[in-house]
Amino acid sequence: FYDQKPPQALKGTNVLVTAGPTVERVDPVRFFTNRSTGKMGYAIAEEAAKQGANVTLISGPTQLTPPVNVKTVQVESAQQMFEAVMKHYTDMDVVIKSAAVADYRPKHVHQQKMKKQPGEAVLELERTTDILKTLGDYKDYNQVLVGFAAETEQVDLYAQKKLESKNLDMIVANNVTSEGAGFGTDTNIVKFYKRNGEQRQLPLMSKSSVAKVLLEEVKQLLESVRQ
Ligand code: CTP
Ligand code: CA
């Protein structure tokens, strides 16, 4: 039989992928996080590396094994993810932000375990930096920026708003309440929206197949920004 090595379609391309949740500490025994296992982002990083890209994966805490041939940077909080992403951004041809980043963090991180008091309690929260929006603001004309949108309603509307407000080339949206899509599953149902108005709905697929189709789209976007 013949050699079935995947085509090295992304050879020499520098690709940054973020994956997983962020974890925001409250005190030494408590934290806030998001529902994300990291499977989608890890599948993208793995597939991009198979296709010859130089892949950097910036990951929040997950149960997953880092893919081979991928430079993996482990982070915990949204702020740490922001700093790691900004450190690598200028060298990147493509950034794919599949991480579920916390929008808020506790305003004060308590050094000792918080003790319960009589009655109700209020925890003050502050906004984290929107990493993807910052990337969009600084984007070079020849960089390709891909975001994700996990929605529970009005997917078209919210996804397209994010595409525009974050200055993305493409956004990958899924309705996380549909069967077979979203958290923890090995499958996903996604829709792509591109800056040029093109839309593409994919059927229920394995996350590794979604990663392949997504990278096909990324290759086209790279060709269009390189012209
Ligand atoms: N994102 C980010 N930094 C944040 C919040 C989100 O980089 N602080 C990125 C995510 O990685 C994702 C995209 O922005 O690629 C959309 O995230 P999402 O949570 O769906 O959108 P938000 O802009 O945070 O809006 P909201 O949560 O209010 O729907
Ligand atoms: Ca959010």
XYZ file of C-alpha atoms and ligand atoms in Angstrom:
257
model
C 0.000 0.000 0.000
C 0.939 3.601 -0.383
C 2.052 6.030 2.291
C -0.977 7.650 3.966
C 0.730 10.526 5.722
C -1.622 13.542 5.923
C -0.806 16.329 3.492
C 1.450 18.951 5.092
C -0.958 21.696 4.137
C 0.024 23.955 7.061
C 3.769 23.400 6.869
C 5.673 26.408 8.211
C 2.514 28.113 9.537
C 2.624 29.347 13.138
C -0.660 28.495 14.830
C -1.744 29.471 18.347
C -4.670 27.600 19.910
C -6.225 28.280 23.296
C -8.300 25.606 24.975
C -10.046 24.593 28.145
C -11.586 26.651 30.921
C -9.925 29.262 33.075
C -9.940 28.959 36.848
C -10.401 32.043 39.025
C -9.447 31.615 42.643
C -11.594 32.914 45.499
C -9.531 31.584 48.395
C -7.178 28.588 48.894
C -10.035 26.084 48.700
C -12.510 27.702 46.270
C -12.620 28.853 42.675
C -14.878 29.781 39.746
C -14.617 28.052 36.423
C -16.452 27.361 33.166
C -17.858 24.170 31.704
C -15.206 23.229 29.187
C -13.184 20.043 28.840
C -10.785 21.419 26.222
C -11.529 18.618 23.733
C -12.329 20.905 20.801
C -9.166 22.997 21.184
C -6.924 19.974 21.719
C -8.380 18.353 18.571
C -7.570 21.509 16.581
C -4.021 21.698 17.957
C -3.435 18.011 17.203
C -4.756 18.240 13.645
C -2.800 21.437 12.879
C 0.409 19.748 14.059
C -0.341 16.697 11.877
C -0.620 19.066 8.935
C 2.844 20.441 9.611
C 2.035 23.674 11.490
C 4.201 24.928 14.361
C 1.546 24.767 17.055
C 1.492 26.500 20.434
C -1.383 25.403 22.681
C -2.217 27.630 25.651
C -4.432 25.591 27.896
C -6.410 26.104 31.049
C -6.681 23.139 33.454
C -8.018 20.002 31.687
C -7.850 16.230 32.075
C -6.373 15.840 28.580
C -2.910 14.732 27.502
C -1.110 17.390 25.449
C -0.948 16.376 21.777
C 2.422 15.306 20.344
C 4.515 17.847 18.436
C 2.651 20.718 20.093
C 4.276 23.264 22.403
C 1.839 23.309 25.313
C 1.734 26.122 27.879
C -0.419 25.457 30.936
C -2.171 28.395 32.586
C -4.834 28.797 35.220
C -6.552 32.197 35.217
C -7.852 34.475 32.465
C -5.068 36.932 33.310
C -2.401 34.223 32.909
C -3.955 33.153 29.611
C -3.983 36.777 28.454
C -0.290 37.227 29.284
C 0.718 33.937 27.618
C -1.279 34.755 24.481
C 0.144 38.282 24.193
C 3.676 36.915 24.576
C 3.234 34.655 21.532
C 0.866 36.721 19.391
C 3.214 38.687 17.150
C 4.862 35.553 15.721
C 1.558 33.895 14.860
C -0.037 33.517 11.435
C -3.216 32.055 12.896
C -4.895 32.295 16.316
C -7.807 30.007 17.195
C -9.426 30.907 20.515
C -11.488 27.976 21.624
C -10.910 28.518 25.356
C -13.849 29.236 27.649
C -12.442 32.291 29.388
C -14.049 33.521 32.602
C -15.717 36.906 32.099
C -15.451 37.780 35.807
C -13.060 37.059 38.638
C -13.299 37.760 42.360
C -12.133 41.301 43.070
C -10.166 40.127 46.084
C -8.413 36.774 46.326
C -8.445 35.803 49.998
C -5.178 34.413 51.336
C -6.976 32.387 54.022
C -10.061 30.237 53.745
C -13.121 32.454 54.008
C -15.254 31.633 57.036
C -18.993 31.602 56.858
C -20.886 34.350 58.629
C -24.497 34.506 59.755
C -26.910 35.434 56.929
C -26.228 36.173 53.284
C -22.917 37.069 51.722
C -21.950 39.063 48.635
C -18.831 38.368 46.646
C -17.547 41.257 44.564
C -16.547 40.370 41.007
C -14.640 42.330 38.387
C -14.354 41.855 34.640
C -11.409 40.008 33.136
C -9.667 41.288 30.011
C -11.315 40.175 26.773
C -8.312 38.419 25.245
C -9.827 37.928 21.806
C -11.030 41.516 21.553
C -7.526 42.698 22.418
C -6.093 40.451 19.688
C -8.646 41.848 17.234
C -7.630 45.407 18.116
C -3.942 44.653 17.457
C -4.444 42.312 14.502
C -1.977 42.544 11.643
C -3.478 42.551 8.138
C -1.941 39.151 7.369
C -2.978 37.371 10.582
C -6.037 35.119 10.719
C -8.111 35.331 13.886
C -10.747 32.710 14.693
C -13.077 32.884 17.706
C -15.674 30.596 19.203
C -19.120 31.398 20.496
C -20.921 29.005 22.804
C -24.537 30.121 22.907
C -27.804 28.841 24.341
C -30.135 31.031 22.223
C -30.104 33.399 19.215
C -26.915 31.783 17.938
C -26.843 33.621 14.568
C -27.292 37.027 16.119
C -24.790 36.680 18.974
C -22.163 34.933 16.853
C -22.233 37.637 14.183
C -22.070 40.392 16.798
C -18.928 38.793 18.248
C -17.410 38.340 14.775
C -17.723 42.070 14.243
C -16.970 43.481 17.699
C -13.802 41.377 18.066
C -12.580 42.024 14.485
C -12.414 38.296 13.635
C -11.950 36.577 10.289
C -14.220 33.731 11.334
C -16.300 32.667 14.299
C -17.327 29.103 15.106
C -20.656 28.977 16.892
C -22.451 26.175 18.591
C -25.655 25.905 20.515
C -24.431 24.152 23.631
C -27.931 23.029 24.562
C -28.321 20.856 21.398
C -27.874 17.131 21.727
C -24.374 16.080 20.592
C -22.942 19.588 20.796
C -20.827 21.366 23.328
C -19.496 20.357 26.675
C -17.713 17.091 27.315
C -18.988 15.300 24.204
C -16.703 13.909 21.496
C -19.004 15.407 18.875
C -20.112 18.904 17.986
C -22.578 20.738 15.728
C -21.061 24.017 14.607
C -21.668 26.824 12.172
C -18.957 29.018 10.675
C -19.507 32.711 9.982
C -16.883 34.570 8.002
C -16.070 38.243 7.786
C -17.070 38.242 4.093
C -20.590 37.114 4.998
C -20.161 33.449 4.097
C -21.827 30.961 6.428
C -21.426 27.211 6.654
C -23.474 24.881 8.838
C -21.843 21.512 9.569
C -23.806 18.428 10.585
C -23.141 16.467 13.793
C -19.485 15.462 13.560
C -16.659 14.216 15.731
C -14.577 17.042 17.181
C -11.569 15.777 15.197
C -13.586 16.062 11.957
C -14.724 19.551 12.939
C -11.041 20.398 13.477
C -10.189 19.216 9.939
C -12.940 21.261 8.295
C -12.090 24.293 10.433
C -8.456 24.121 9.333
C -9.580 23.862 5.683
C -11.381 27.166 6.175
C -8.338 28.634 7.924
C -6.147 27.689 4.952
C -8.502 29.558 2.617
C -8.486 32.574 4.911
C -4.681 32.501 5.016
C -4.562 32.463 1.222
C -6.905 35.427 1.028
C -4.940 37.565 3.532
C -1.643 36.677 1.811
C -2.799 37.894 -1.610
N -12.935 35.393 25.012
C -11.687 35.884 25.368
N -11.512 36.539 26.555
C -12.551 36.718 27.410
C -13.835 36.232 27.060
C -13.987 35.564 25.846
O -10.740 35.717 24.596
N -12.347 37.364 28.569
C -13.086 34.715 23.717
C -13.405 33.237 23.810
O -12.211 32.473 23.841
C -14.197 32.975 22.529
C -14.864 34.318 22.253
O -14.161 35.295 23.022
O -13.357 32.676 21.430
C -16.315 34.369 22.606
O -16.491 34.017 23.956
P -17.946 34.078 24.576
O -17.882 33.767 26.024
O -18.878 33.278 23.694
O -18.323 35.621 24.327
P -18.178 36.916 25.204
O -17.590 37.962 24.312
O -17.459 36.658 26.478
O -19.680 37.320 25.462
P -20.790 36.635 26.432
O -20.080 35.654 27.345
O -21.394 37.773 27.141
O -21.737 35.925 25.480
Ca -18.005 34.960 27.931
